[in-house]
Short mmCIF file of C-alpha atoms in Angstrom, two decimals:
data_model
loop_
_atom_site.label_atom_id
_atom_site.label_comp_id
_atom_site.label_asym_id
_atom_site.label_seq_id
_atom_site.Cartn_x
_atom_site.Cartn_y
_atom_site.Cartn_z
CA MET A 264 22.41 39.05 20.38
CA THR A 265 19.24 37.98 22.17
CA ASP A 266 15.78 39.48 21.73
CA SER A 267 16.07 41.11 25.14
CA ARG A 268 19.36 42.72 24.15
CA ALA A 269 17.78 43.86 20.88
CA ALA A 270 15.02 45.56 22.85
CA ARG A 271 17.58 47.22 25.15
CA ALA A 272 19.68 48.36 22.18
CA THR A 273 16.63 49.83 20.46
CA ALA A 274 15.58 51.60 23.65
CA ALA A 275 19.11 52.99 24.00
CA ALA A 276 18.93 54.40 20.46
CA VAL A 277 15.57 56.04 21.12
CA ALA A 278 16.82 57.56 24.41
CA ALA A 279 20.03 58.87 22.83
CA ALA A 280 17.99 60.39 19.98
CA ALA A 281 15.71 62.13 22.47
CA SER A 282 18.75 63.70 24.14
CA LEU A 283 19.52 65.37 20.80
CA GLY A 284 15.98 66.56 20.31
CA LEU A 285 15.26 64.06 17.52
CA ASP A 286 11.66 62.93 17.14
CA ALA A 287 12.14 59.19 17.66
CA GLU A 288 8.96 57.51 18.81
CA GLU A 289 10.00 54.03 17.71
CA GLY A 290 12.96 52.07 16.45
CA VAL A 291 12.91 49.35 13.79
CA VAL A 292 15.85 46.92 13.68
CA LEU A 293 17.13 46.66 10.10
CA HIS A 294 20.20 44.51 10.80
CA ALA A 295 21.57 42.57 13.75
CA SER A 296 24.95 40.88 14.14
CA ASN A 297 27.72 42.11 16.46
CA LYS A 298 25.89 45.45 16.42
CA TYR A 299 22.48 46.78 15.49
CA ALA A 300 21.28 49.11 12.75
CA VAL A 301 18.06 50.75 13.96
CA ARG A 302 15.84 53.02 11.86
CA LEU A 303 14.30 55.67 14.08
CA ARG A 304 10.89 57.07 13.21
CA PRO A 305 9.43 59.55 12.44
CA CYS A 306 12.74 61.46 12.29
CA ASP A 307 14.08 58.85 9.81
CA VAL A 308 17.58 58.63 11.21
CA LEU A 309 19.73 55.50 11.34
CA ALA A 310 21.24 54.59 14.71
CA ARG A 311 24.10 52.13 14.95
CA VAL A 312 24.23 50.50 18.36
CA ALA A 313 26.96 48.30 19.84
CA PRO A 314 28.06 47.13 23.29
CA VAL A 315 30.38 49.65 24.94
CA GLU A 316 33.21 47.12 25.11
CA GLU A 317 33.14 46.77 21.31
CA GLN A 318 33.18 50.53 20.67
CA VAL A 319 34.65 51.53 17.31
CA ALA A 320 32.05 54.18 16.49
CA GLU A 321 34.38 57.16 17.00
CA PHE A 322 36.81 55.79 14.42
CA GLU A 323 34.00 55.00 11.97
CA LEU A 324 32.45 58.46 12.32
CA ASP A 325 35.83 60.09 11.77
CA VAL A 326 36.66 58.04 8.66
CA ALA A 327 33.20 58.33 7.12
CA GLY A 328 33.06 62.05 7.81
CA ARG A 329 36.38 62.65 6.08
CA LEU A 330 35.40 60.50 3.12
CA ALA A 331 32.02 62.19 2.76
CA ALA A 332 33.75 65.58 2.72
CA ALA A 333 35.99 64.29 -0.08
CA GLY A 334 32.96 63.21 -2.13
CA ALA A 335 33.39 59.46 -1.64
CA PRO A 336 30.26 57.27 -1.89
CA VAL A 337 29.73 56.63 1.83
CA ALA A 338 26.87 56.82 4.29
CA GLU A 339 27.22 60.18 6.03
CA PRO A 340 27.26 60.66 9.81
CA LEU A 341 24.54 62.87 11.23
CA ALA A 342 25.90 66.14 12.59
CA PRO A 343 27.10 66.56 15.24
CA ALA A 344 29.10 63.37 14.69
CA ARG A 345 29.71 62.01 18.16
CA VAL A 346 29.17 58.83 20.14
CA HIS A 347 26.52 58.56 22.85
CA GLU A 348 26.41 56.03 25.68
CA GLU A 349 23.13 54.57 26.94
CA ASP A 350 22.57 51.49 29.13
CA GLY A 351 25.87 49.82 28.26
CA PHE A 352 25.68 50.61 24.55
CA THR A 353 27.32 53.13 22.27
CA VAL A 354 25.00 54.87 19.83
CA ALA A 355 26.04 56.77 16.70
CA PHE A 356 23.64 58.49 14.31
CA TRP A 357 23.81 58.33 10.54
CA THR A 358 21.83 59.56 7.56
CA TYR A 359 19.09 57.12 6.59
CA TYR A 360 18.94 56.32 2.88
CA GLU A 361 15.90 54.95 1.11
CA PRO A 362 16.74 51.60 -0.49
CA ALA A 363 16.69 51.26 -4.27
CA ALA A 364 17.36 48.06 -6.26
CA PRO A 365 18.10 44.89 -4.25
CA GLU A 366 21.77 44.99 -5.27
CA VAL A 367 24.27 47.23 -7.04
CA PRO A 368 25.14 46.14 -10.63
CA PRO A 369 28.80 45.06 -11.12
CA ALA A 370 29.90 48.07 -13.21
CA GLU A 371 28.34 50.51 -10.74
CA TYR A 372 29.83 48.55 -7.82
CA ALA A 373 33.32 48.79 -9.35
CA ALA A 374 32.94 52.51 -10.04
CA ALA A 375 31.83 53.14 -6.45
CA LEU A 376 34.78 51.12 -5.10
CA GLU A 377 37.21 53.05 -7.31
CA ARG A 378 35.79 56.33 -5.99
CA LEU A 379 36.04 55.05 -2.42
CA HIS A 380 39.68 54.05 -2.92
CA ALA A 381 40.45 57.44 -4.47
CA GLY A 382 39.07 59.11 -1.35
CA MET A 383 40.90 56.74 0.97
CA ARG A 384 44.26 57.46 -0.64
CA GLY A 385 44.06 60.90 0.97
CA LEU A 386 43.29 59.57 4.46
CA ASP A 387 45.85 59.89 7.23
CA VAL A 388 44.42 57.58 9.89
CA PRO A 389 46.03 54.85 12.01
CA THR A 390 45.11 51.46 10.55
CA PRO A 391 46.53 47.96 10.86
CA HIS A 392 48.12 46.25 7.88
CA PHE A 393 45.90 43.62 6.27
CA THR A 394 48.50 41.01 7.25
CA ASP A 395 47.78 41.80 10.91
CA ARG A 396 44.20 40.66 10.34
CA VAL A 397 45.46 37.59 8.47
CA ALA A 398 47.71 36.76 11.43
CA GLU A 399 44.74 37.00 13.82
CA ALA A 400 42.77 34.55 11.69
CA LEU A 401 45.78 32.24 11.43
CA ALA A 402 46.14 32.25 15.22
CA VAL A 403 42.59 30.89 15.53
CA VAL A 404 42.96 27.95 13.15
CA ALA A 405 46.58 27.10 13.91
CA ASP A 406 45.92 26.60 17.64
CA ARG A 407 43.98 23.41 18.38
CA ASP A 408 43.18 24.68 21.86
CA VAL A 409 41.40 27.70 20.38
CA SER A 410 39.56 25.78 17.64
CA PRO A 411 39.31 22.19 18.95
CA GLY A 412 36.28 21.30 16.80
CA LEU A 413 37.91 22.23 13.50
CA PRO A 414 38.53 19.08 11.39
CA GLU A 415 42.23 18.57 10.71
CA ALA A 416 41.85 18.43 6.93
CA ASP A 417 40.04 21.79 7.01
CA ARG A 418 42.64 23.21 9.39
CA ARG A 419 45.45 22.36 6.95
CA VAL A 420 43.59 24.02 4.06
CA LEU A 421 42.96 27.20 6.06
CA VAL A 422 46.54 27.46 7.35
CA GLU A 423 47.96 26.97 3.86
CA ALA A 424 45.63 29.60 2.40
CA LEU A 425 46.28 32.17 5.13
CA GLU A 426 50.03 31.82 4.74
CA LEU A 427 49.63 33.32 1.25
CA GLY A 428 49.24 36.67 3.00
CA ARG A 429 53.00 36.99 3.32
CA SER A 430 53.60 36.77 -0.43
CA ILE A 431 50.77 39.24 -1.16
CA ALA A 432 52.32 41.77 1.20
CA ALA A 433 55.51 41.79 -0.87
CA ARG A 434 53.70 42.74 -4.10
CA GLY A 435 51.85 45.75 -5.42
CA SER A 436 51.28 49.24 -4.07
CA GLU A 437 49.39 49.79 -0.83
CA GLN A 438 46.93 52.29 0.56
CA VAL A 439 44.17 52.61 3.18
CA LEU A 440 41.35 50.15 2.38
CA HIS A 441 37.79 49.59 3.53
CA GLY A 442 38.76 46.07 4.62
CA GLU A 443 35.43 44.35 3.91
CA PRO A 444 33.57 46.06 1.03
CA HIS A 445 31.33 43.05 0.41
CA PRO A 446 27.70 43.48 -0.78
CA GLY A 447 26.44 43.61 2.81
CA ASN A 448 28.50 46.78 3.32
CA LEU A 449 27.36 48.52 0.13
CA LEU A 450 23.88 49.99 0.27
CA ALA A 451 21.86 50.32 -2.93
CA THR A 452 20.04 53.60 -2.29
CA THR A 453 18.05 56.17 -4.22
CA ALA A 454 21.08 58.45 -3.72
CA GLY A 455 23.39 55.88 -5.36
CA PRO A 456 25.71 53.24 -3.82
CA ARG A 457 26.88 54.04 -0.29
CA PHE A 458 29.55 52.12 1.63
CA ILE A 459 29.15 51.52 5.36
CA ASP A 460 31.08 49.78 8.19
CA PHE A 461 34.58 51.22 8.37
CA GLU A 462 35.68 49.40 11.52
CA THR A 463 37.73 46.98 9.38
CA CYS A 464 39.87 49.64 7.67
CA CYS A 465 43.40 48.41 7.00
CA ARG A 466 46.32 49.02 4.68
CA GLY A 467 47.11 46.86 1.68
CA PRO A 468 46.66 46.46 -2.10
CA VAL A 469 43.31 47.42 -3.61
CA GLU A 470 42.97 43.81 -4.76
CA PHE A 471 42.41 42.81 -1.13
CA ASP A 472 39.28 44.98 -1.05
CA LEU A 473 38.22 43.86 -4.52
CA ALA A 474 38.40 40.23 -3.38
CA HIS A 475 35.42 40.86 -1.09
CA ALA A 476 33.21 41.99 -3.98
CA PRO A 477 31.32 39.62 -6.31
CA ASP A 478 33.52 38.09 -9.03
CA ALA A 479 31.83 40.10 -11.82
CA VAL A 480 32.92 43.40 -10.24
CA ALA A 481 36.63 42.80 -10.96
CA ALA A 482 36.08 42.97 -14.73
CA HIS A 483 35.03 46.61 -14.34
CA TYR A 484 37.70 47.73 -11.85
CA ARG A 485 40.48 49.44 -13.80
CA GLY A 486 44.06 48.30 -13.31
CA ALA A 487 43.43 45.31 -11.02
CA ASP A 488 46.09 42.58 -11.13
CA PRO A 489 44.27 39.26 -11.86
CA GLY A 490 46.94 37.07 -10.25
CA LEU A 491 47.14 39.18 -7.11
CA LEU A 492 43.34 39.34 -6.95
CA ARG A 493 43.09 35.52 -7.03
CA GLU A 494 45.55 35.21 -4.13
CA CYS A 495 43.69 37.90 -2.18
CA ARG A 496 40.41 36.07 -2.76
CA ILE A 497 41.93 32.87 -1.38
CA VAL A 498 43.18 34.70 1.72
CA MET A 499 39.85 36.49 2.15
CA LEU A 500 37.84 33.25 2.01
CA ALA A 501 40.21 31.63 4.50
CA MET A 502 39.95 34.62 6.87
CA ILE A 503 36.18 34.81 6.99
CA THR A 504 36.03 31.03 7.47
CA ALA A 505 38.65 31.04 10.22
CA TRP A 506 36.85 33.70 12.25
CA ARG A 507 33.79 31.46 12.55
CA TRP A 508 35.95 29.21 14.73
CA ASP A 509 36.87 32.03 17.10
CA PRO A 510 35.19 31.20 20.46
CA ALA A 511 34.03 34.83 20.70
CA ASP A 512 32.35 34.79 17.27
CA ARG A 513 28.63 35.65 17.25
CA PHE A 514 28.00 35.52 13.51
CA PRO A 515 24.46 34.19 12.89
CA ASP A 516 24.49 30.55 11.72
CA GLY A 517 28.29 30.70 11.65
CA MET A 518 29.00 27.01 11.07
CA ARG A 519 26.78 26.85 7.99
CA PHE A 520 28.50 29.98 6.67
CA ALA A 521 31.92 28.46 7.38
CA SER A 522 31.01 25.27 5.50
CA GLU A 523 29.88 27.25 2.44
CA LYS A 524 32.98 29.44 2.38
CA LEU A 525 35.31 26.50 2.89
CA ALA A 526 33.76 24.85 -0.18
CA GLU A 527 34.34 28.07 -2.15
CA LEU A 528 37.92 28.17 -0.91
CA ARG A 529 38.63 24.60 -2.03
CA THR A 530 37.20 25.44 -5.47
CA GLU A 531 39.37 28.56 -5.71
CA LEU A 532 42.49 26.61 -4.74
CA THR A 533 41.96 24.12 -7.58
CA ARG A 534 41.59 26.77 -10.34
#
């Protein structure tokens, strides 16, 4: 997103806050990718802002609200939990949490993920299967018209890795998952670890979620299948690399990211 769009998104958050009677004199952008996280002051509320055409806020508010009520370690929506529209953006308001340590230690990370999964087992929400997301990534790298700049050797590696998704789907028990519980989606706060970003919820084995966490976390997650986890990690690395070749991708510095993850994938495949 451009600086001008950032300014518009911030202004939309401030205007939507004013409509609720929140004291929001300024907005500070904390994170920018496909959507913005804006800290509003002095009310100290977090606004999440996205283009209307990419609206998933209603689903996220619903999932997070249910999980918070079940005691799961998630960022809580601000009541009343509803989506506002301003100047072509959707705006949703969340509790702002003061940051604590730069990152969550592995044992604490694993415990938080176990608690999240326990809460998600009770969710009855429509979600895709994780193999649907794998198929979307495969469609990007398997079609040379979609990803013409992808080197053929890299294309073969990604296709081979993504095709592992079929064998994973035939093994292990399944439940509702976060979908991408990587460190960027786990806040280290003074109130403890809090997961955010539920737009990627899907159904699959818990190892698929665990594959997104740092390697050291798996040693503390009870009952994880090491073999299944390795295959899930391969598929995960291939997915997040493949999406950088999607023509609609706006991930910052995406090609550098893709190169790094492809190197990790090749290393994982040789273990």
